[in-house]
CSV table of C-alpha atoms and ligand atoms in Angstrom, one decimal:
chain,number,residue,atom,x,y,z
A,95,MET,CA,135.8,80.7,110.0
A,96,ASP,CA,136.4,77.0,109.8
A,97,ARG,CA,139.4,75.1,108.4
A,98,THR,CA,138.5,75.9,104.8
A,99,GLY,CA,138.8,79.7,105.5
A,100,LYS,CA,135.1,80.1,104.8
A,101,PRO,CA,132.4,81.0,107.3
A,102,ALA,CA,130.6,78.2,109.1
A,103,LEU,CA,126.8,78.2,108.8
A,104,ALA,CA,124.1,76.7,111.0
A,105,VAL,CA,120.6,76.2,109.6
A,106,VAL,CA,118.2,76.0,112.6
A,107,GLY,CA,114.9,74.5,111.6
A,108,ALA,CA,116.4,72.6,108.6
A,109,THR,CA,113.5,70.1,108.5
A,110,GLY,CA,110.7,72.7,108.3
A,111,ALA,CA,108.9,74.2,105.3
A,112,VAL,CA,111.3,77.1,105.1
A,113,GLY,CA,114.3,75.0,106.1
A,114,THR,CA,113.7,72.6,103.2
A,115,VAL,CA,113.7,75.4,100.7
A,116,MET,CA,116.8,76.8,102.4
A,117,LEU,CA,118.7,73.6,101.8
A,118,GLN,CA,117.7,73.8,98.1
A,119,ILE,CA,118.9,77.4,97.9
A,120,LEU,CA,122.2,76.7,99.6
A,121,SER,CA,122.7,73.9,97.0
A,122,GLN,CA,121.9,76.3,94.1
A,123,HIS,CA,123.8,79.4,95.2
A,124,ALA,CA,127.5,80.0,95.0
A,125,ASP,CA,129.2,77.8,97.6
A,126,ILE,CA,130.5,80.5,100.0
A,127,TRP,CA,130.2,78.4,103.2
A,128,GLY,CA,132.6,76.2,105.0
A,129,GLU,CA,130.7,73.7,107.2
A,130,ILE,CA,126.9,73.8,107.0
A,131,ARG,CA,125.5,72.4,110.2
A,132,LEU,CA,121.8,71.3,110.2
A,133,ILE,CA,119.8,71.8,113.5
A,134,ALA,CA,116.2,71.0,114.4
A,135,SER,CA,114.3,69.7,117.4
A,136,PRO,CA,115.4,66.5,119.2
A,137,ARG,CA,112.6,64.8,117.2
A,138,SER,CA,114.7,65.1,114.1
A,139,ALA,CA,118.2,64.5,115.5
A,140,GLY,CA,119.9,61.8,113.4
A,141,ARG,CA,117.9,62.4,110.3
A,142,LYS,CA,120.0,62.9,107.2
A,143,LEU,CA,119.2,65.7,104.7
A,144,ALA,CA,120.8,66.6,101.4
A,145,VAL,CA,122.6,69.9,101.0
A,146,ARG,CA,125.3,70.8,98.4
A,147,GLY,CA,124.9,67.2,97.1
A,148,GLU,CA,125.9,65.6,100.4
A,149,GLU,CA,123.9,63.9,103.2
A,150,VAL,CA,124.3,65.9,106.4
A,151,GLU,CA,123.0,64.6,109.8
A,152,VAL,CA,120.6,66.8,111.7
A,153,VAL,CA,121.7,67.7,115.3
A,154,ALA,CA,119.4,68.6,118.1
A,155,LEU,CA,119.2,72.3,119.2
A,156,CYS,CA,121.5,72.9,122.2
A,157,GLU,CA,124.0,75.6,123.1
A,158,GLU,CA,127.0,73.5,121.9
A,159,ALA,CA,125.4,73.2,118.5
A,160,PHE,CA,126.6,76.8,117.9
A,161,ASP,CA,130.3,76.1,118.7
A,162,GLY,CA,132.5,77.4,115.8
A,163,ILE,CA,129.5,78.8,113.9
A,164,ASP,CA,129.9,82.2,112.3
A,165,VAL,CA,126.4,82.7,110.9
A,166,ALA,CA,123.2,81.0,112.2
A,167,MET,CA,120.0,81.1,110.2
A,168,PHE,CA,116.9,80.6,112.3
A,169,ASP,CA,113.8,79.2,110.5
A,170,VAL,CA,111.9,78.0,113.6
A,171,PRO,CA,108.7,79.1,115.5
A,172,ASP,CA,108.9,82.6,117.2
A,173,GLU,CA,109.2,81.2,120.7
A,174,VAL,CA,112.2,79.0,119.7
A,175,SER,CA,114.0,81.9,118.1
A,176,ALA,CA,113.2,84.2,121.0
A,177,ARG,CA,114.9,81.8,123.4
A,178,TRP,CA,117.8,80.4,121.2
A,179,ALA,CA,118.8,83.2,118.8
A,180,PRO,CA,120.3,85.4,121.6
A,181,LEU,CA,122.1,82.3,122.9
A,182,ALA,CA,123.6,81.6,119.5
A,183,ALA,CA,124.6,85.3,119.3
A,184,SER,CA,126.3,85.1,122.7
A,185,ARG,CA,128.4,82.2,121.4
A,186,GLY,CA,129.7,84.4,118.6
A,187,ALA,CA,127.4,83.8,115.7
A,188,VAL,CA,125.6,86.5,113.7
A,189,VAL,CA,122.0,85.4,113.7
A,190,VAL,CA,119.7,85.9,110.7
A,191,ASP,CA,116.1,85.2,111.9
A,192,SER,CA,113.0,84.4,109.8
A,193,SER,CA,110.6,84.5,112.7
A,194,ALA,CA,108.7,87.4,114.1
A,195,ALA,CA,110.5,87.3,117.4
A,196,PHE,CA,112.8,90.3,116.8
A,197,ARG,CA,111.5,92.1,113.8
A,198,MET,CA,110.2,95.1,115.6
A,199,ASP,CA,113.1,95.4,118.1
A,200,PRO,CA,114.7,98.8,117.5
A,201,ASP,CA,118.1,97.2,118.0
A,202,VAL,CA,117.5,94.6,115.3
A,203,PRO,CA,117.6,95.6,111.6
A,204,LEU,CA,114.8,94.3,109.5
A,205,VAL,CA,116.4,93.7,106.1
A,206,VAL,CA,115.4,93.1,102.5
A,207,PRO,CA,118.6,93.2,100.5
A,208,GLU,CA,117.1,94.9,97.4
A,209,VAL,CA,115.6,97.7,99.6
A,210,ASN,CA,117.7,98.4,102.6
A,211,PRO,CA,120.9,96.3,102.5
A,212,HIS,CA,122.9,98.9,104.4
A,213,ALA,CA,120.8,98.2,107.5
A,214,ALA,CA,122.3,94.7,107.9
A,215,ARG,CA,125.6,96.2,108.9
A,216,ILE,CA,124.4,97.7,112.1
A,217,ARG,CA,123.7,94.8,114.5
A,218,PRO,CA,123.8,95.9,118.2
A,219,ARG,CA,122.5,92.4,119.3
A,220,SER,CA,124.3,90.4,116.6
A,221,LEU,CA,120.8,89.7,115.1
A,222,VAL,CA,119.3,90.6,111.8
A,223,ALA,CA,115.6,89.8,111.1
A,224,GLY,CA,113.8,89.1,107.8
A,225,PRO,CA,110.2,90.2,107.3
A,226,ASN,CA,107.0,88.2,107.3
A,227,CYS,CA,106.2,86.4,104.0
A,228,THR,CA,103.3,88.7,103.2
A,229,THR,CA,105.4,91.8,103.5
A,230,LEU,CA,108.2,90.2,101.5
A,231,SER,CA,105.8,89.3,98.7
A,232,MET,CA,105.3,93.0,97.8
A,233,ILE,CA,108.1,95.0,99.4
A,234,VAL,CA,110.7,94.7,96.7
A,235,ALA,CA,108.4,96.1,94.0
A,236,LEU,CA,107.1,98.8,96.4
A,237,GLY,CA,110.6,99.7,97.4
A,238,ALA,CA,111.5,100.4,93.8
A,239,LEU,CA,108.4,102.5,93.2
A,240,HIS,CA,108.9,104.4,96.5
A,241,ALA,CA,112.5,105.3,95.5
A,242,GLU,CA,111.2,107.1,92.5
A,243,PHE,CA,107.7,108.3,93.5
A,244,GLY,CA,107.7,108.6,97.3
A,245,LEU,CA,105.1,106.4,98.9
A,246,ARG,CA,102.3,108.1,100.9
A,247,GLU,CA,99.7,105.4,101.6
A,248,LEU,CA,99.1,101.6,101.1
A,249,VAL,CA,95.9,99.6,100.9
A,250,VAL,CA,96.6,95.9,100.6
A,251,SER,CA,94.6,92.7,100.4
A,252,SER,CA,96.4,89.3,100.5
A,253,TYR,CA,95.6,85.9,99.0
A,254,GLN,CA,97.9,83.7,101.1
A,255,ALA,CA,99.0,80.2,100.4
A,256,VAL,CA,98.7,77.5,103.1
A,257,SER,CA,102.5,76.9,103.3
A,258,GLY,CA,102.6,80.3,105.0
A,259,ALA,CA,101.5,78.2,108.0
A,260,GLY,CA,104.4,75.7,107.6
A,261,ARG,CA,104.2,72.0,106.9
A,262,ALA,CA,101.0,71.7,109.0
A,263,GLY,CA,99.3,74.1,106.6
A,264,VAL,CA,100.2,72.1,103.5
A,265,ASP,CA,99.3,68.8,105.1
A,266,THR,CA,95.9,70.3,106.1
A,267,LEU,CA,95.1,71.5,102.6
A,268,ARG,CA,96.2,68.2,100.9
A,269,ARG,CA,94.1,66.2,103.4
A,270,GLN,CA,91.0,68.4,102.8
A,271,LEU,CA,91.4,68.3,99.0
A,272,SER,CA,91.5,64.5,99.1
A,273,LEU,CA,88.1,64.6,101.0
A,274,VAL,CA,86.4,66.9,98.6
A,275,ALA,CA,87.9,65.9,95.2
A,276,GLY,CA,85.5,64.4,92.7
A,277,THR,CA,82.4,65.3,94.8
A,278,GLU,CA,79.6,67.8,94.2
A,279,LEU,CA,80.5,69.6,97.4
A,280,GLY,CA,80.5,73.4,97.6
A,281,THR,CA,76.9,73.8,96.6
A,282,GLY,CA,75.1,73.9,100.0
A,283,PRO,CA,75.8,75.8,103.2
A,284,GLY,CA,78.2,73.8,105.4
A,285,ASP,CA,78.6,70.9,103.1
A,286,VAL,CA,82.4,71.4,102.7
A,287,ARG,CA,82.7,71.9,106.5
A,288,ARG,CA,80.9,68.6,107.2
A,289,ALA,CA,83.1,66.7,104.7
A,290,VAL,CA,86.5,67.9,106.1
A,291,GLY,CA,85.4,67.5,109.7
A,292,ASP,CA,86.3,69.5,112.8
A,293,ASP,CA,90.1,69.3,112.5
A,294,THR,CA,90.9,72.3,110.4
A,295,GLY,CA,94.6,72.2,111.3
A,296,PRO,CA,96.2,75.7,111.7
A,297,PHE,CA,93.2,77.4,110.0
A,298,PRO,CA,90.0,78.5,111.7
A,299,GLU,CA,87.8,77.3,108.8
A,300,PRO,CA,88.0,74.7,106.0
A,301,VAL,CA,90.5,76.0,103.4
A,302,ALA,CA,89.7,73.5,100.5
A,303,LEU,CA,87.0,75.0,98.2
A,304,ASN,CA,87.0,78.1,100.4
A,305,VAL,CA,88.6,81.5,101.2
A,306,VAL,CA,89.2,82.4,104.8
A,307,PRO,CA,89.5,86.1,105.8
A,308,TRP,CA,91.8,85.4,108.7
A,309,VAL,CA,95.6,84.9,109.1
A,310,GLY,CA,97.3,85.0,112.5
A,311,SER,CA,95.9,85.8,115.9
A,312,LEU,CA,93.5,88.4,117.2
A,313,ARG,CA,94.9,91.9,117.9
A,314,GLU,CA,93.1,95.1,119.1
A,315,ASP,CA,89.9,96.3,117.4
A,316,GLY,CA,89.5,93.2,115.2
A,317,TRP,CA,92.8,93.4,113.3
A,318,SER,CA,94.9,90.2,112.9
A,319,SER,CA,98.5,89.8,113.9
A,320,GLU,CA,99.4,89.2,110.2
A,321,GLU,CA,97.7,92.5,109.2
A,322,MET,CA,99.7,94.4,111.9
A,323,LYS,CA,102.9,92.7,110.8
A,324,VAL,CA,102.5,93.9,107.2
A,325,ARG,CA,101.8,97.4,108.4
A,326,ASP,CA,104.6,97.6,111.0
A,327,GLU,CA,107.2,95.8,108.9
A,328,SER,CA,106.6,97.9,105.7
A,329,ARG,CA,107.0,101.1,107.7
A,330,LYS,CA,110.2,99.9,109.3
A,331,ILE,CA,111.8,98.6,106.1
A,332,LEU,CA,110.9,101.7,104.0
A,333,GLY,CA,111.8,104.1,106.9
A,334,LEU,CA,108.3,105.6,106.8
A,335,PRO,CA,107.1,105.3,110.5
A,336,ASP,CA,103.9,107.2,109.9
A,337,LEU,CA,102.9,105.6,106.5
A,338,PRO,CA,99.1,104.9,106.5
A,339,VAL,CA,98.7,101.2,105.8
A,340,ALA,CA,95.4,99.2,105.7
A,341,VAL,CA,95.7,95.5,105.2
A,342,THR,CA,93.2,92.6,105.0
A,343,CYS,CA,94.8,89.1,105.0
A,344,VAL,CA,92.9,86.2,103.4
A,345,ARG,CA,93.9,82.5,103.2
A,346,VAL,CA,93.2,80.8,99.9
A,347,PRO,CA,93.6,77.1,98.8
A,348,VAL,CA,97.0,77.6,97.1
A,349,VAL,CA,100.0,75.5,98.3
A,350,THR,CA,102.8,78.0,97.9
A,351,THR,CA,103.0,81.6,96.6
A,352,HIS,CA,101.2,84.6,98.2
A,353,SER,CA,99.4,87.1,96.0
A,354,LEU,CA,98.4,90.6,96.9
A,355,THR,CA,96.4,93.5,95.5
A,356,VAL,CA,98.0,96.8,96.3
A,357,HIS,CA,96.7,100.3,96.1
A,358,ALA,CA,99.7,102.6,96.5
A,359,ARG,CA,99.4,106.3,96.7
A,360,PHE,CA,102.4,108.5,96.0
A,361,GLU,CA,103.5,112.1,96.5
A,362,ASP,CA,102.7,113.4,93.1
A,363,GLU,CA,100.9,112.2,89.9
A,364,VAL,CA,102.3,109.0,88.5
A,365,THR,CA,102.2,107.5,85.0
A,366,VAL,CA,101.7,103.8,84.2
A,367,ASP,CA,104.5,104.0,81.6
A,368,ARG,CA,107.1,105.2,84.1
A,369,ALA,CA,105.8,102.7,86.8
A,370,ARG,CA,106.2,99.9,84.2
A,371,GLU,CA,109.8,101.1,83.4
A,372,ILE,CA,110.7,101.0,87.0
A,373,LEU,CA,109.2,97.6,87.7
A,374,ALA,CA,110.7,96.1,84.5
A,375,THR,CA,114.3,97.2,85.5
A,376,ALA,CA,114.1,96.8,89.3
A,377,PRO,CA,116.4,94.0,90.6
A,378,GLY,CA,114.3,91.1,91.9
A,379,VAL,CA,111.1,92.2,90.1
A,380,VAL,CA,109.5,90.7,87.0
A,381,LEU,CA,106.9,92.7,85.2
A,382,CYS,CA,104.3,90.4,83.7
A,383,ASP,CA,101.5,92.6,82.5
A,384,ASP,CA,99.7,92.1,79.2
A,385,PRO,CA,96.0,91.5,80.0
A,386,ALA,CA,95.1,91.7,76.3
A,387,SER,CA,96.9,88.4,75.8
A,388,GLY,CA,95.9,87.0,79.2
A,389,GLU,CA,99.3,87.7,80.7
A,390,PHE,CA,99.5,88.3,84.5
A,391,PRO,CA,101.2,86.5,87.3
A,392,THR,CA,99.5,83.6,89.1
A,393,PRO,CA,100.8,81.3,91.9
A,394,ALA,CA,100.6,78.3,89.5
A,395,ASP,CA,103.5,79.9,87.5
A,396,VAL,CA,105.3,81.9,90.1
A,397,VAL,CA,105.8,79.1,92.6
A,398,GLY,CA,109.4,77.9,92.8
A,399,THR,CA,110.8,81.2,91.3
A,400,ASP,CA,112.8,83.9,93.1
A,401,PRO,CA,111.4,87.3,91.9
A,402,THR,CA,108.4,89.4,92.9
A,403,TRP,CA,106.1,89.2,89.9
A,404,VAL,CA,103.9,92.3,89.2
A,405,GLY,CA,101.0,92.6,86.8
A,406,ARG,CA,97.7,94.5,86.3
A,407,VAL,CA,99.5,97.8,86.7
A,408,ARG,CA,96.9,100.6,86.4
A,409,ARG,CA,96.6,104.2,87.5
A,410,ALA,CA,93.7,104.6,90.0
A,411,LEU,CA,90.7,105.8,88.2
A,412,ASP,CA,89.9,108.4,90.8
A,413,ASP,CA,93.3,109.4,92.0
A,414,PRO,CA,96.2,110.3,89.5
A,415,THR,CA,98.7,109.9,92.4
A,416,ALA,CA,97.9,106.2,93.0
A,417,LEU,CA,98.6,102.9,91.3
A,418,GLU,CA,96.8,99.5,91.5
A,419,LEU,CA,99.0,96.4,91.3
A,420,PHE,CA,98.6,92.6,91.5
A,421,VAL,CA,101.8,91.1,93.0
A,422,CYS,CA,102.8,87.4,93.4
A,423,GLY,CA,105.8,86.0,95.3
A,424,ASP,CA,106.8,82.5,96.4
A,425,ASN,CA,106.4,82.8,100.2
A,426,LEU,CA,109.0,80.1,100.9
A,427,ARG,CA,111.6,81.5,98.6
A,428,LYS,CA,111.8,85.3,98.6
A,429,GLY,CA,109.1,85.2,101.3
A,430,ALA,CA,111.4,83.5,103.7
A,431,ALA,CA,114.4,81.3,102.8
A,432,LEU,CA,115.8,83.3,99.9
A,433,ASN,CA,115.7,86.6,101.8
A,434,THR,CA,117.4,85.0,104.8
A,435,ALA,CA,120.0,83.4,102.5
A,436,GLN,CA,120.6,86.8,100.8
A,437,ILE,CA,121.1,88.5,104.2
A,438,ALA,CA,123.4,85.7,105.4
A,439,GLU,CA,125.5,86.2,102.2
A,440,LEU,CA,125.8,89.9,102.9
A,441,VAL,CA,127.1,89.1,106.4
A,442,ALA,CA,129.4,86.4,105.0
A,443,ALA,CA,130.9,89.0,102.7
A,444,GLU,CA,132.0,90.9,105.8
A,445,PHE,CA,133.8,87.8,107.1
A,446,THR,CA,135.6,87.1,103.8
A,447,GLY,CA,136.2,90.8,102.8
A,448,ALA,CA,134.3,90.1,99.5
A,449,PRO,CA,132.8,93.2,97.9
K,566,LIG,N1,106.2,79.4,105.9
K,566,LIG,C1,106.4,80.7,105.5
K,566,LIG,O1,105.9,81.1,104.4
K,566,LIG,C2,107.2,81.6,106.3
K,566,LIG,C3,107.6,82.8,105.7
K,566,LIG,C4,108.4,83.7,106.5
K,566,LIG,C5,108.7,83.4,107.7
K,566,LIG,N2,108.4,82.2,108.3
K,566,LIG,C6,108.8,81.9,109.6
K,566,LIG,O2,109.8,80.9,109.5
K,566,LIG,C7,109.8,80.1,110.7
K,566,LIG,C8,109.7,78.6,110.3
K,566,LIG,O3,108.5,78.5,109.6
K,566,LIG,P1,108.1,77.1,108.8
K,566,LIG,O4,106.9,77.5,108.0
K,566,LIG,O5,109.3,76.5,108.1
K,566,LIG,O6,107.6,76.2,110.0
K,566,LIG,P2,107.5,74.6,110.1
K,566,LIG,O7,107.3,74.0,108.7
K,566,LIG,O8,106.5,74.3,111.1
K,566,LIG,O9,109.0,74.1,110.6
K,566,LIG,C9,109.4,74.4,111.9
K,566,LIG,C10,110.9,74.1,112.1
K,566,LIG,O10,111.3,74.4,113.4
K,566,LIG,C11,111.8,73.3,114.1
K,566,LIG,N3,111.5,73.4,115.5
K,566,LIG,C12,110.2,73.5,116.0
K,566,LIG,N4,110.3,73.5,117.4
K,566,LIG,C13,111.6,73.4,117.7
K,566,LIG,C14,112.3,73.3,118.9
K,566,LIG,N5,111.7,73.4,120.1
K,566,LIG,N6,113.7,73.2,118.9
K,566,LIG,C15,114.3,73.2,117.7
K,566,LIG,N7,113.7,73.2,116.5
K,566,LIG,C16,112.4,73.3,116.5
K,566,LIG,C17,111.2,72.1,113.4
K,566,LIG,O11,112.0,71.0,113.7
K,566,LIG,P3,111.3,69.5,113.7
K,566,LIG,O12,111.1,69.1,112.3
K,566,LIG,O13,112.4,68.7,114.4
K,566,LIG,O14,110.1,69.6,114.5
K,566,LIG,C18,111.2,72.6,112.0
K,566,LIG,O15,112.5,72.4,111.4
K,566,LIG,C19,108.6,80.6,111.5
K,566,LIG,O16,109.0,81.5,112.5
K,566,LIG,C20,107.7,81.3,110.5
K,566,LIG,O17,106.9,82.3,111.1
K,566,LIG,C21,107.6,81.3,107.6
């Protein structure tokens, strides 16, 4: 706790795609923090960023940067978290990490406050992890349905925004769009590829005027790391270690907000009416489902909002125990920064004794 009697917070990675949204969220949420210290790489040291209406100077990541810090949010690449999060914890901070570095560590809880808030209290390593943005884009809605119906199987396809790959992903899409805008490209094999050139940024193929069935790196038997994350993390958060999960991750030319189609099979027969009631009342979920009047969630409307938006709720035609859903969530807000902020707020309440 600092002089104000409030917990001191560090935001590590304050200059990144997630960090930028984090500073907005910290400026919008109840002001529960004492000092907010902004940390990034030495490249950014000395830059000034606005948070809570004040300009705060960014400091370079080093051990001393955690002196006096109670809670440290890490919004940095995996390898940076892997090295520095335990160091921050050893200097007395509770770390809330957005990266993949600790998510599957059995001694690190993986927390979504709407689904398993109790898990954040048990922190053998003083670390709490938040899930991947794709898992987070659906798990709040699925957690609500699971609590009532008992989930038995998931089949998921994602339509992932480029900001899931950080600032570099957004820069790449914008650059490629500027090269194809106003042209007749997209009518012959390879014409988009030739126009955007060999530098496809963090993506293996052009992403403008395209969809790319690949997110992450290659794992066993042709699965991608992103697909394995969705499977492993969903199982851990829901406490269903043997849940069958099949995932195909696809990148689409959307700046921010991931979308997913979900086929969810439950223990017994389900009704659409009850599913809609659950989704309409679940905290953190908005039901947006009236196809007769063209109402369903799309990234163009969901971006910049907090909830998980669910539409196209149908019972599977060939299985009365299964539902089909279309889900959208802002990958930088609930998909990363908001979830991390919510976890940090749970931890801060322990410091201040707030309910
Ligand atoms: N983007 C998403 O939708 C999303 C969703 C969930 C989780 N995540 C995870 O959140 C983390 C951040 O992602 P992002 O998309 O915000 O990435 P990003 O836009 O590339 O930003 C990376 C941040 O990390 C900092 N950084 C990089 N190397 C560093 C170093 N050696 N020392 C100190 N700081 C360093 C950068 O600081 P400089 O500006 O100084 O380089 C920047 O602030 C990643 O682990 C990612 O997997 C992202």
